[in-house]
Amino acid sequence: MKPPAFRYSRPGSLTEAVRLLAEHGPEAKVLAGGQSLIPLLSMRLAEPARLIDINALTELDYRRADSDGVRIGALARHSAVLADAAVTARQPLLAAALRHVAHPTIRNRGTSVGSIVHADPAGELPAVLSVLGGSVSAVSAAGRRTVEAGELFAGPLETTVRPDELVVEAFFPALTGHSGTAFAEVSRRHGDYALCGVATLVTLDDDLRVLSARAGYLSMAATPQVLELTEPIAGRPYDADLGPAAEFAAATLEPEGDIHASADYRRQLARVLTGRTLAGAARKAARA
């Protein structure tokens, strides 16, 4: 299929891009990597009157890592983020998740910020941003504002970003103290959308006992779902049985079935992957 007719704009500055969004926002779509948007246009699941291509805004193509965490600009490609040793060292969960994003060809073009704003409940990066307590920065004619991950996702392919705003950056906080992360997902074929995916963050105290644990889930609800898993395993040694947290997650999650997997199968995947990633994250936290 072919996309519907639309007007095309390629702003040469952030100021111009913001002006175009102020004029056409409700009827416009922003093009960065296009790996999600172009298929939607081709299937006519999206029919914007105007396409605003931001690829000339090269100042948004950056990755920055410091003691606070990692900042990724709106034009940074998945592959560039994955290849950046400073970024993946500061926030290893990014690398763990990005390896599961589609295939190299897609990662070479797709943008990490675009993947977040696309808000696909089966996407890896929305779950990672959510479990880490990250945020995005959005710019409009009214100025710049920060949207926390917990307030960003409103539904499938829907965020709280206003039509006149351009998301220019995503922020992933750095790990602190004895903290570790892990990621795992199961899909029918490598690169397909996950039937279930889990991103886990575990923090230990100075005696290497569980201080806190949380997990972010993809493909389990209409938005990324974050569960606090501390209570069932608080105070346990890092190498103890953390299974009670996995059982709690399986009992709490309420996935829906579809043609790819039943709700019961997704729940079982969540149980297994939660246990697996909790153990892996705890081991990494003990070495931190």
PDB file of C-alpha atoms in Angstrom:
ATOM      1  CA  MET A   1       0.000   0.000   0.000  1.00  0.00           C
ATOM      2  CA  LYS A   2       0.958   3.628  -0.402  1.00  0.00           C
ATOM      3  CA  PRO A   3       0.644   6.348   2.228  1.00  0.00           C
ATOM      4  CA  PRO A   4      -2.041   9.021   1.834  1.00  0.00           C
ATOM      5  CA  ALA A   5      -1.083  12.410   0.423  1.00  0.00           C
ATOM      6  CA  PHE A   6       0.587  14.806   2.849  1.00  0.00           C
ATOM      7  CA  ARG A   7       2.607  18.003   2.839  1.00  0.00           C
ATOM      8  CA  TYR A   8       6.298  17.673   3.659  1.00  0.00           C
ATOM      9  CA  SER A   9       8.453  20.046   5.687  1.00  0.00           C
ATOM     10  CA  ARG A  10      12.148  19.737   6.535  1.00  0.00           C
ATOM     11  CA  PRO A  11      12.991  22.451   9.066  1.00  0.00           C
ATOM     12  CA  GLY A  12      16.594  23.630   9.213  1.00  0.00           C
ATOM     13  CA  SER A  13      16.512  24.642  12.869  1.00  0.00           C
ATOM     14  CA  LEU A  14      14.827  23.675  16.103  1.00  0.00           C
ATOM     15  CA  THR A  15      13.104  27.060  16.144  1.00  0.00           C
ATOM     16  CA  GLU A  16      11.569  26.363  12.744  1.00  0.00           C
ATOM     17  CA  ALA A  17      10.504  22.871  13.776  1.00  0.00           C
ATOM     18  CA  VAL A  18       8.764  24.236  16.860  1.00  0.00           C
ATOM     19  CA  ARG A  19       7.041  26.893  14.749  1.00  0.00           C
ATOM     20  CA  LEU A  20       5.748  24.260  12.339  1.00  0.00           C
ATOM     21  CA  LEU A  21       4.420  22.175  15.213  1.00  0.00           C
ATOM     22  CA  ALA A  22       2.700  25.225  16.668  1.00  0.00           C
ATOM     23  CA  GLU A  23       0.984  25.781  13.316  1.00  0.00           C
ATOM     24  CA  HIS A  24       0.223  22.186  12.315  1.00  0.00           C
ATOM     25  CA  GLY A  25       0.694  20.052  15.443  1.00  0.00           C
ATOM     26  CA  PRO A  26      -2.728  18.352  15.655  1.00  0.00           C
ATOM     27  CA  GLU A  27      -2.499  17.381  11.965  1.00  0.00           C
ATOM     28  CA  ALA A  28       1.248  16.670  11.817  1.00  0.00           C
ATOM     29  CA  LYS A  29       3.624  13.793  12.463  1.00  0.00           C
ATOM     30  CA  VAL A  30       7.331  14.103  13.202  1.00  0.00           C
ATOM     31  CA  LEU A  31       9.728  11.975  11.128  1.00  0.00           C
ATOM     32  CA  ALA A  32      13.052  10.985  12.706  1.00  0.00           C
ATOM     33  CA  GLY A  33      14.046   7.373  12.012  1.00  0.00           C
ATOM     34  CA  GLY A  34      10.717   6.467  10.448  1.00  0.00           C
ATOM     35  CA  GLN A  35      10.964   2.764  11.259  1.00  0.00           C
ATOM     36  CA  SER A  36       7.601   2.850  13.050  1.00  0.00           C
ATOM     37  CA  LEU A  37       5.938   5.801  11.322  1.00  0.00           C
ATOM     38  CA  ILE A  38       6.500   4.794   7.690  1.00  0.00           C
ATOM     39  CA  PRO A  39       4.771   1.397   8.072  1.00  0.00           C
ATOM     40  CA  LEU A  40       1.834   3.125   9.790  1.00  0.00           C
ATOM     41  CA  LEU A  41       1.587   5.554   6.879  1.00  0.00           C
ATOM     42  CA  SER A  42       1.850   2.779   4.300  1.00  0.00           C
ATOM     43  CA  MET A  43      -0.956   0.830   5.982  1.00  0.00           C
ATOM     44  CA  ARG A  44      -2.930   4.073   6.378  1.00  0.00           C
ATOM     45  CA  LEU A  45      -3.157   3.608  10.111  1.00  0.00           C
ATOM     46  CA  ALA A  46      -1.847   7.178  10.331  1.00  0.00           C
ATOM     47  CA  GLU A  47      -2.952   9.925   7.947  1.00  0.00           C
ATOM     48  CA  PRO A  48      -1.217  13.185   8.881  1.00  0.00           C
ATOM     49  CA  ALA A  49      -1.810  16.257   6.767  1.00  0.00           C
ATOM     50  CA  ARG A  50       1.857  17.235   7.194  1.00  0.00           C
ATOM     51  CA  LEU A  51       5.096  15.349   7.805  1.00  0.00           C
ATOM     52  CA  ILE A  52       7.794  17.287   9.651  1.00  0.00           C
ATOM     53  CA  ASP A  53      11.208  15.731   8.951  1.00  0.00           C
ATOM     54  CA  ILE A  54      13.695  16.694  11.690  1.00  0.00           C
ATOM     55  CA  ASN A  55      16.721  14.929  10.209  1.00  0.00           C
ATOM     56  CA  ALA A  56      18.419  18.247   9.373  1.00  0.00           C
ATOM     57  CA  LEU A  57      18.558  19.101  13.094  1.00  0.00           C
ATOM     58  CA  THR A  58      21.960  17.509  13.561  1.00  0.00           C
ATOM     59  CA  GLU A  59      22.366  19.125  16.994  1.00  0.00           C
ATOM     60  CA  LEU A  60      19.881  16.497  18.228  1.00  0.00           C
ATOM     61  CA  ASP A  61      22.171  13.624  17.193  1.00  0.00           C
ATOM     62  CA  TYR A  62      24.067  13.021  20.426  1.00  0.00           C
ATOM     63  CA  ARG A  63      24.696  10.621  23.318  1.00  0.00           C
ATOM     64  CA  ARG A  64      26.056  11.989  26.577  1.00  0.00           C
ATOM     65  CA  ALA A  65      27.078  10.047  29.652  1.00  0.00           C
ATOM     66  CA  ASP A  66      28.015  11.602  32.985  1.00  0.00           C
ATOM     67  CA  SER A  67      27.717  10.855  36.687  1.00  0.00           C
ATOM     68  CA  ASP A  68      23.963  11.565  36.610  1.00  0.00           C
ATOM     69  CA  GLY A  69      23.156   9.179  33.787  1.00  0.00           C
ATOM     70  CA  VAL A  70      22.710   9.074  30.030  1.00  0.00           C
ATOM     71  CA  ARG A  71      21.120  11.686  27.787  1.00  0.00           C
ATOM     72  CA  ILE A  72      20.135  10.709  24.257  1.00  0.00           C
ATOM     73  CA  GLY A  73      19.152  13.219  21.591  1.00  0.00           C
ATOM     74  CA  ALA A  74      16.170  12.787  19.317  1.00  0.00           C
ATOM     75  CA  LEU A  75      18.274  11.827  16.276  1.00  0.00           C
ATOM     76  CA  ALA A  76      20.593   9.328  17.963  1.00  0.00           C
ATOM     77  CA  ARG A  77      20.175   5.973  16.208  1.00  0.00           C
ATOM     78  CA  HIS A  78      19.760   2.735  18.144  1.00  0.00           C
ATOM     79  CA  SER A  79      22.980   1.363  16.688  1.00  0.00           C
ATOM     80  CA  ALA A  80      24.971   4.431  17.739  1.00  0.00           C
ATOM     81  CA  VAL A  81      23.650   4.221  21.291  1.00  0.00           C
ATOM     82  CA  LEU A  82      24.431   0.504  21.431  1.00  0.00           C
ATOM     83  CA  ALA A  83      27.970   1.069  20.148  1.00  0.00           C
ATOM     84  CA  ASP A  84      28.763   3.880  22.591  1.00  0.00           C
ATOM     85  CA  ALA A  85      30.913   2.315  25.324  1.00  0.00           C
ATOM     86  CA  ALA A  86      30.543   5.276  27.686  1.00  0.00           C
ATOM     87  CA  VAL A  87      26.755   5.157  27.431  1.00  0.00           C
ATOM     88  CA  THR A  88      26.422   1.419  27.952  1.00  0.00           C
ATOM     89  CA  ALA A  89      28.892   1.477  30.843  1.00  0.00           C
ATOM     90  CA  ARG A  90      26.932   4.207  32.617  1.00  0.00           C
ATOM     91  CA  GLN A  91      23.567   2.541  31.988  1.00  0.00           C
ATOM     92  CA  PRO A  92      24.023  -1.112  30.939  1.00  0.00           C
ATOM     93  CA  LEU A  93      20.291  -1.785  30.780  1.00  0.00           C
ATOM     94  CA  LEU A  94      20.186   0.268  27.586  1.00  0.00           C
ATOM     95  CA  ALA A  95      22.573  -2.076  25.804  1.00  0.00           C
ATOM     96  CA  ALA A  96      20.838  -5.172  27.154  1.00  0.00           C
ATOM     97  CA  ALA A  97      17.498  -3.998  25.784  1.00  0.00           C
ATOM     98  CA  LEU A  98      18.707  -2.497  22.503  1.00  0.00           C
ATOM     99  CA  ARG A  99      20.142  -5.834  21.407  1.00  0.00           C
ATOM    100  CA  HIS A 100      16.554  -7.068  21.221  1.00  0.00           C
ATOM    101  CA  VAL A 101      15.218  -4.182  19.136  1.00  0.00           C
ATOM    102  CA  ALA A 102      14.297  -5.592  15.724  1.00  0.00           C
ATOM    103  CA  HIS A 103      17.337  -6.222  13.470  1.00  0.00           C
ATOM    104  CA  PRO A 104      20.586  -4.345  12.681  1.00  0.00           C
ATOM    105  CA  THR A 105      19.089  -2.722   9.578  1.00  0.00           C
ATOM    106  CA  ILE A 106      16.266  -1.265  11.640  1.00  0.00           C
ATOM    107  CA  ARG A 107      18.613  -0.221  14.463  1.00  0.00           C
ATOM    108  CA  ASN A 108      20.850   1.600  11.982  1.00  0.00           C
ATOM    109  CA  ARG A 109      18.014   3.959  11.099  1.00  0.00           C
ATOM    110  CA  GLY A 110      15.566   3.891  14.010  1.00  0.00           C
ATOM    111  CA  THR A 111      15.992   6.411  16.824  1.00  0.00           C
ATOM    112  CA  SER A 112      15.861   5.586  20.514  1.00  0.00           C
ATOM    113  CA  VAL A 113      13.840   8.676  21.428  1.00  0.00           C
ATOM    114  CA  GLY A 114      11.441   7.976  18.568  1.00  0.00           C
ATOM    115  CA  SER A 115      10.914   4.461  19.882  1.00  0.00           C
ATOM    116  CA  ILE A 116      10.013   5.863  23.298  1.00  0.00           C
ATOM    117  CA  VAL A 117       7.603   8.481  21.955  1.00  0.00           C
ATOM    118  CA  HIS A 118       6.000   5.915  19.638  1.00  0.00           C
ATOM    119  CA  ALA A 119       4.811   4.330  22.906  1.00  0.00           C
ATOM    120  CA  ASP A 120       4.363   0.818  21.600  1.00  0.00           C
ATOM    121  CA  PRO A 121       3.521  -1.358  24.637  1.00  0.00           C
ATOM    122  CA  ALA A 122       5.663  -4.080  23.034  1.00  0.00           C
ATOM    123  CA  GLY A 123       8.669  -1.743  22.726  1.00  0.00           C
ATOM    124  CA  GLU A 124      11.767  -2.340  24.806  1.00  0.00           C
ATOM    125  CA  LEU A 125      12.817   1.247  25.482  1.00  0.00           C
ATOM    126  CA  PRO A 126       9.546   2.484  27.005  1.00  0.00           C
ATOM    127  CA  ALA A 127       9.854  -0.297  29.600  1.00  0.00           C
ATOM    128  CA  VAL A 128      13.512   0.541  30.246  1.00  0.00           C
ATOM    129  CA  LEU A 129      12.768   4.253  30.697  1.00  0.00           C
ATOM    130  CA  SER A 130       9.906   3.392  33.048  1.00  0.00           C
ATOM    131  CA  VAL A 131      11.740   0.949  35.309  1.00  0.00           C
ATOM    132  CA  LEU A 132      14.707   3.307  35.647  1.00  0.00           C
ATOM    133  CA  GLY A 133      12.492   6.277  36.455  1.00  0.00           C
ATOM    134  CA  GLY A 134      13.768   8.259  33.491  1.00  0.00           C
ATOM    135  CA  SER A 135      12.217  11.182  31.653  1.00  0.00           C
ATOM    136  CA  VAL A 136      11.985  12.995  28.329  1.00  0.00           C
ATOM    137  CA  SER A 137      12.397  16.666  27.482  1.00  0.00           C
ATOM    138  CA  ALA A 138       9.854  18.323  25.193  1.00  0.00           C
ATOM    139  CA  VAL A 139      10.196  21.722  23.509  1.00  0.00           C
ATOM    140  CA  SER A 140       7.410  23.968  22.264  1.00  0.00           C
ATOM    141  CA  ALA A 141       6.856  27.662  21.592  1.00  0.00           C
ATOM    142  CA  ALA A 142       6.042  27.969  25.302  1.00  0.00           C
ATOM    143  CA  GLY A 143       9.456  26.626  26.337  1.00  0.00           C
ATOM    144  CA  ARG A 144      10.957  23.368  27.507  1.00  0.00           C
ATOM    145  CA  ARG A 145       9.486  20.920  30.010  1.00  0.00           C
ATOM    146  CA  THR A 146      10.394  17.550  31.494  1.00  0.00           C
ATOM    147  CA  VAL A 147       7.943  14.651  31.425  1.00  0.00           C
ATOM    148  CA  GLU A 148       8.665  11.825  33.851  1.00  0.00           C
ATOM    149  CA  ALA A 149       8.282   8.290  32.503  1.00  0.00           C
ATOM    150  CA  GLY A 150       5.469   7.579  34.954  1.00  0.00           C
ATOM    151  CA  GLU A 151       3.463  10.423  33.423  1.00  0.00           C
ATOM    152  CA  LEU A 152       4.441   9.907  29.781  1.00  0.00           C
ATOM    153  CA  PHE A 153       2.572   6.844  28.534  1.00  0.00           C
ATOM    154  CA  ALA A 154      -1.188   7.253  28.193  1.00  0.00           C
ATOM    155  CA  GLY A 155      -2.116   4.179  26.136  1.00  0.00           C
ATOM    156  CA  PRO A 156      -1.066   2.120  23.116  1.00  0.00           C
ATOM    157  CA  LEU A 157       0.835   4.444  20.748  1.00  0.00           C
ATOM    158  CA  GLU A 158      -0.275   7.394  22.890  1.00  0.00           C
ATOM    159  CA  THR A 159       1.662   9.759  25.159  1.00  0.00           C
ATOM    160  CA  THR A 160       0.960  12.913  27.109  1.00  0.00           C
ATOM    161  CA  VAL A 161       3.235  14.921  24.813  1.00  0.00           C
ATOM    162  CA  ARG A 162       1.197  17.787  23.362  1.00  0.00           C
ATOM    163  CA  PRO A 163       0.737  18.124  19.583  1.00  0.00           C
ATOM    164  CA  ASP A 164       2.794  21.346  19.567  1.00  0.00           C
ATOM    165  CA  GLU A 165       5.744  19.745  21.391  1.00  0.00           C
ATOM    166  CA  LEU A 166       8.856  18.092  20.015  1.00  0.00           C
ATOM    167  CA  VAL A 167      10.587  15.551  22.248  1.00  0.00           C
ATOM    168  CA  VAL A 168      14.272  16.380  21.937  1.00  0.00           C
ATOM    169  CA  GLU A 169      15.915  14.172  24.578  1.00  0.00           C
ATOM    170  CA  ALA A 170      15.513  11.106  26.781  1.00  0.00           C
ATOM    171  CA  PHE A 171      17.260  10.802  30.138  1.00  0.00           C
ATOM    172  CA  PHE A 172      18.169   7.473  31.767  1.00  0.00           C
ATOM    173  CA  PRO A 173      19.460   7.795  35.365  1.00  0.00           C
ATOM    174  CA  ALA A 174      22.757   6.148  36.252  1.00  0.00           C
ATOM    175  CA  LEU A 175      22.957   3.205  38.636  1.00  0.00           C
ATOM    176  CA  THR A 176      24.023   4.013  42.174  1.00  0.00           C
ATOM    177  CA  GLY A 177      25.654   1.961  44.931  1.00  0.00           C
ATOM    178  CA  HIS A 178      25.220  -1.791  44.784  1.00  0.00           C
ATOM    179  CA  SER A 179      22.733  -1.747  41.895  1.00  0.00           C
ATOM    180  CA  GLY A 180      22.372  -4.082  38.931  1.00  0.00           C
ATOM    181  CA  THR A 181      20.057  -4.522  35.966  1.00  0.00           C
ATOM    182  CA  ALA A 182      19.036  -7.295  33.619  1.00  0.00           C
ATOM    183  CA  PHE A 183      16.788  -7.702  30.598  1.00  0.00           C
ATOM    184  CA  ALA A 184      15.165 -10.695  28.932  1.00  0.00           C
ATOM    185  CA  GLU A 185      12.354 -11.280  26.480  1.00  0.00           C
ATOM    186  CA  VAL A 186      10.749 -14.102  24.544  1.00  0.00           C
ATOM    187  CA  SER A 187       9.520 -13.698  20.967  1.00  0.00           C
ATOM    188  CA  ARG A 188       8.413 -16.132  18.288  1.00  0.00           C
ATOM    189  CA  ARG A 189      11.489 -15.218  16.229  1.00  0.00           C
ATOM    190  CA  HIS A 190      14.449 -13.015  17.067  1.00  0.00           C
ATOM    191  CA  GLY A 191      13.556  -9.452  16.137  1.00  0.00           C
ATOM    192  CA  ASP A 192       9.798  -9.985  16.359  1.00  0.00           C
ATOM    193  CA  TYR A 193       7.713  -8.198  18.944  1.00  0.00           C
ATOM    194  CA  ALA A 194       8.119  -9.844  22.322  1.00  0.00           C
ATOM    195  CA  LEU A 195       5.398 -12.039  23.773  1.00  0.00           C
ATOM    196  CA  CYS A 196       6.738 -10.867  27.114  1.00  0.00           C
ATOM    197  CA  GLY A 197       9.765  -8.857  28.152  1.00  0.00           C
ATOM    198  CA  VAL A 198      11.164  -7.870  31.544  1.00  0.00           C
ATOM    199  CA  ALA A 199      13.638  -5.153  32.554  1.00  0.00           C
ATOM    200  CA  THR A 200      14.775  -5.491  36.169  1.00  0.00           C
ATOM    201  CA  LEU A 201      16.574  -3.203  38.629  1.00  0.00           C
ATOM    202  CA  VAL A 202      17.902  -4.521  41.956  1.00  0.00           C
ATOM    203  CA  THR A 203      19.702  -2.548  44.683  1.00  0.00           C
ATOM    204  CA  LEU A 204      21.515  -4.202  47.594  1.00  0.00           C
ATOM    205  CA  ASP A 205      22.596  -2.813  50.950  1.00  0.00           C
ATOM    206  CA  ASP A 206      26.181  -2.888  52.216  1.00  0.00           C
ATOM    207  CA  ASP A 207      25.667  -6.474  53.455  1.00  0.00           C
ATOM    208  CA  LEU A 208      24.599  -7.477  49.919  1.00  0.00           C
ATOM    209  CA  ARG A 209      21.005  -8.059  50.931  1.00  0.00           C
ATOM    210  CA  VAL A 210      18.063  -6.922  48.812  1.00  0.00           C
ATOM    211  CA  LEU A 211      17.231  -3.291  49.541  1.00  0.00           C
ATOM    212  CA  SER A 212      14.884  -2.721  46.607  1.00  0.00           C
ATOM    213  CA  ALA A 213      13.739  -4.473  43.452  1.00  0.00           C
ATOM    214  CA  ARG A 214      11.471  -3.459  40.612  1.00  0.00           C
ATOM    215  CA  ALA A 215      10.658  -4.699  37.140  1.00  0.00           C
ATOM    216  CA  GLY A 216       9.258  -3.122  33.985  1.00  0.00           C
ATOM    217  CA  TYR A 217       7.180  -5.257  31.624  1.00  0.00           C
ATOM    218  CA  LEU A 218       6.492  -4.993  27.920  1.00  0.00           C
ATOM    219  CA  SER A 219       3.723  -6.709  25.956  1.00  0.00           C
ATOM    220  CA  MET A 220       1.772  -7.227  29.175  1.00  0.00           C
ATOM    221  CA  ALA A 221      -0.517  -4.183  29.264  1.00  0.00           C
ATOM    222  CA  ALA A 222      -1.564  -1.152  27.231  1.00  0.00           C
ATOM    223  CA  THR A 223       1.427   0.790  28.577  1.00  0.00           C
ATOM    224  CA  PRO A 224       4.756  -0.224  30.127  1.00  0.00           C
ATOM    225  CA  GLN A 225       3.922  -1.734  33.510  1.00  0.00           C
ATOM    226  CA  VAL A 226       6.278  -1.308  36.466  1.00  0.00           C
ATOM    227  CA  LEU A 227       5.967  -3.488  39.562  1.00  0.00           C
ATOM    228  CA  GLU A 228       7.652  -2.916  42.902  1.00  0.00           C
ATOM    229  CA  LEU A 229       8.986  -6.338  43.911  1.00  0.00           C
ATOM    230  CA  THR A 230      10.845  -5.429  47.092  1.00  0.00           C
ATOM    231  CA  GLU A 231       8.409  -6.640  49.740  1.00  0.00           C
ATOM    232  CA  PRO A 232       8.507 -10.390  48.981  1.00  0.00           C
ATOM    233  CA  ILE A 233      12.328 -10.521  48.995  1.00  0.00           C
ATOM    234  CA  ALA A 234      13.481  -7.586  51.154  1.00  0.00           C
ATOM    235  CA  GLY A 235      16.532  -8.446  53.253  1.00  0.00           C
ATOM    236  CA  ARG A 236      17.369 -11.666  51.417  1.00  0.00           C
ATOM    237  CA  PRO A 237      20.994 -12.267  50.416  1.00  0.00           C
ATOM    238  CA  TYR A 238      21.641 -11.482  46.772  1.00  0.00           C
ATOM    239  CA  ASP A 239      22.228 -15.157  45.973  1.00  0.00           C
ATOM    240  CA  ALA A 240      19.163 -16.440  47.853  1.00  0.00           C
ATOM    241  CA  ASP A 241      15.965 -17.680  46.245  1.00  0.00           C
ATOM    242  CA  LEU A 242      14.163 -14.621  44.823  1.00  0.00           C
ATOM    243  CA  GLY A 243      11.286 -16.719  43.521  1.00  0.00           C
ATOM    244  CA  PRO A 244       8.632 -15.125  45.771  1.00  0.00           C
ATOM    245  CA  ALA A 245       9.007 -11.878  43.823  1.00  0.00           C
ATOM    246  CA  ALA A 246       8.444 -13.711  40.553  1.00  0.00           C
ATOM    247  CA  GLU A 247       5.328 -15.357  41.995  1.00  0.00           C
ATOM    248  CA  PHE A 248       4.089 -11.966  43.146  1.00  0.00           C
ATOM    249  CA  ALA A 249       4.582 -10.548  39.658  1.00  0.00           C
ATOM    250  CA  ALA A 250       2.729 -13.428  38.014  1.00  0.00           C
ATOM    251  CA  ALA A 251      -0.163 -13.014  40.445  1.00  0.00           C
ATOM    252  CA  THR A 252      -0.330  -9.251  39.932  1.00  0.00           C
ATOM    253  CA  LEU A 253      -0.002  -8.926  36.168  1.00  0.00           C
ATOM    254  CA  GLU A 254      -3.155  -9.201  34.078  1.00  0.00           C
ATOM    255  CA  PRO A 255      -2.059  -9.804  30.479  1.00  0.00           C
ATOM    256  CA  GLU A 256      -4.500 -10.325  27.642  1.00  0.00           C
ATOM    257  CA  GLY A 257      -4.334 -13.181  25.195  1.00  0.00           C
ATOM    258  CA  ASP A 258      -4.216 -12.820  21.422  1.00  0.00           C
ATOM    259  CA  ILE A 259      -3.450 -14.913  18.345  1.00  0.00           C
ATOM    260  CA  HIS A 260       0.231 -15.124  19.373  1.00  0.00           C
ATOM    261  CA  ALA A 261      -0.067 -16.203  23.010  1.00  0.00           C
ATOM    262  CA  SER A 262      -2.714 -16.854  25.620  1.00  0.00           C
ATOM    263  CA  ALA A 263      -2.937 -14.779  28.780  1.00  0.00           C
ATOM    264  CA  ASP A 264      -1.842 -17.791  30.855  1.00  0.00           C
ATOM    265  CA  TYR A 265       1.233 -18.317  28.684  1.00  0.00           C
ATOM    266  CA  ARG A 266       2.211 -14.654  28.966  1.00  0.00           C
ATOM    267  CA  ARG A 267       1.768 -14.848  32.726  1.00  0.00           C
ATOM    268  CA  GLN A 268       4.029 -17.893  32.867  1.00  0.00           C
ATOM    269  CA  LEU A 269       6.628 -16.098  30.759  1.00  0.00           C
ATOM    270  CA  ALA A 270       6.494 -13.182  33.192  1.00  0.00           C
ATOM    271  CA  ARG A 271       7.037 -15.545  36.121  1.00  0.00           C
ATOM    272  CA  VAL A 272      10.065 -17.219  34.530  1.00  0.00           C
ATOM    273  CA  LEU A 273      11.653 -14.063  33.112  1.00  0.00           C
ATOM    274  CA  THR A 274      11.136 -12.123  36.338  1.00  0.00           C
ATOM    275  CA  GLY A 275      12.930 -14.807  38.343  1.00  0.00           C
ATOM    276  CA  ARG A 276      15.717 -15.027  35.790  1.00  0.00           C
ATOM    277  CA  THR A 277      16.329 -11.283  35.516  1.00  0.00           C
ATOM    278  CA  LEU A 278      16.075 -10.682  39.266  1.00  0.00           C
ATOM    279  CA  ALA A 279      18.805 -13.236  39.870  1.00  0.00           C
ATOM    280  CA  GLY A 280      20.980 -11.761  37.134  1.00  0.00           C
ATOM    281  CA  ALA A 281      20.493  -8.187  38.328  1.00  0.00           C
ATOM    282  CA  ALA A 282      21.253  -9.187  41.941  1.00  0.00           C
ATOM    283  CA  ARG A 283      24.525 -10.852  40.909  1.00  0.00           C
ATOM    284  CA  LYS A 284      25.580  -7.728  39.030  1.00  0.00           C
ATOM    285  CA  ALA A 285      24.608  -5.549  41.990  1.00  0.00           C
ATOM    286  CA  ALA A 286      26.810  -7.639  44.278  1.00  0.00           C
ATOM    287  CA  ARG A 287      29.788  -6.936  42.010  1.00  0.00           C
ATOM    288  CA  ALA A 288      29.093  -3.199  41.736  1.00  0.00           C
TER     289      ALA A 288
END
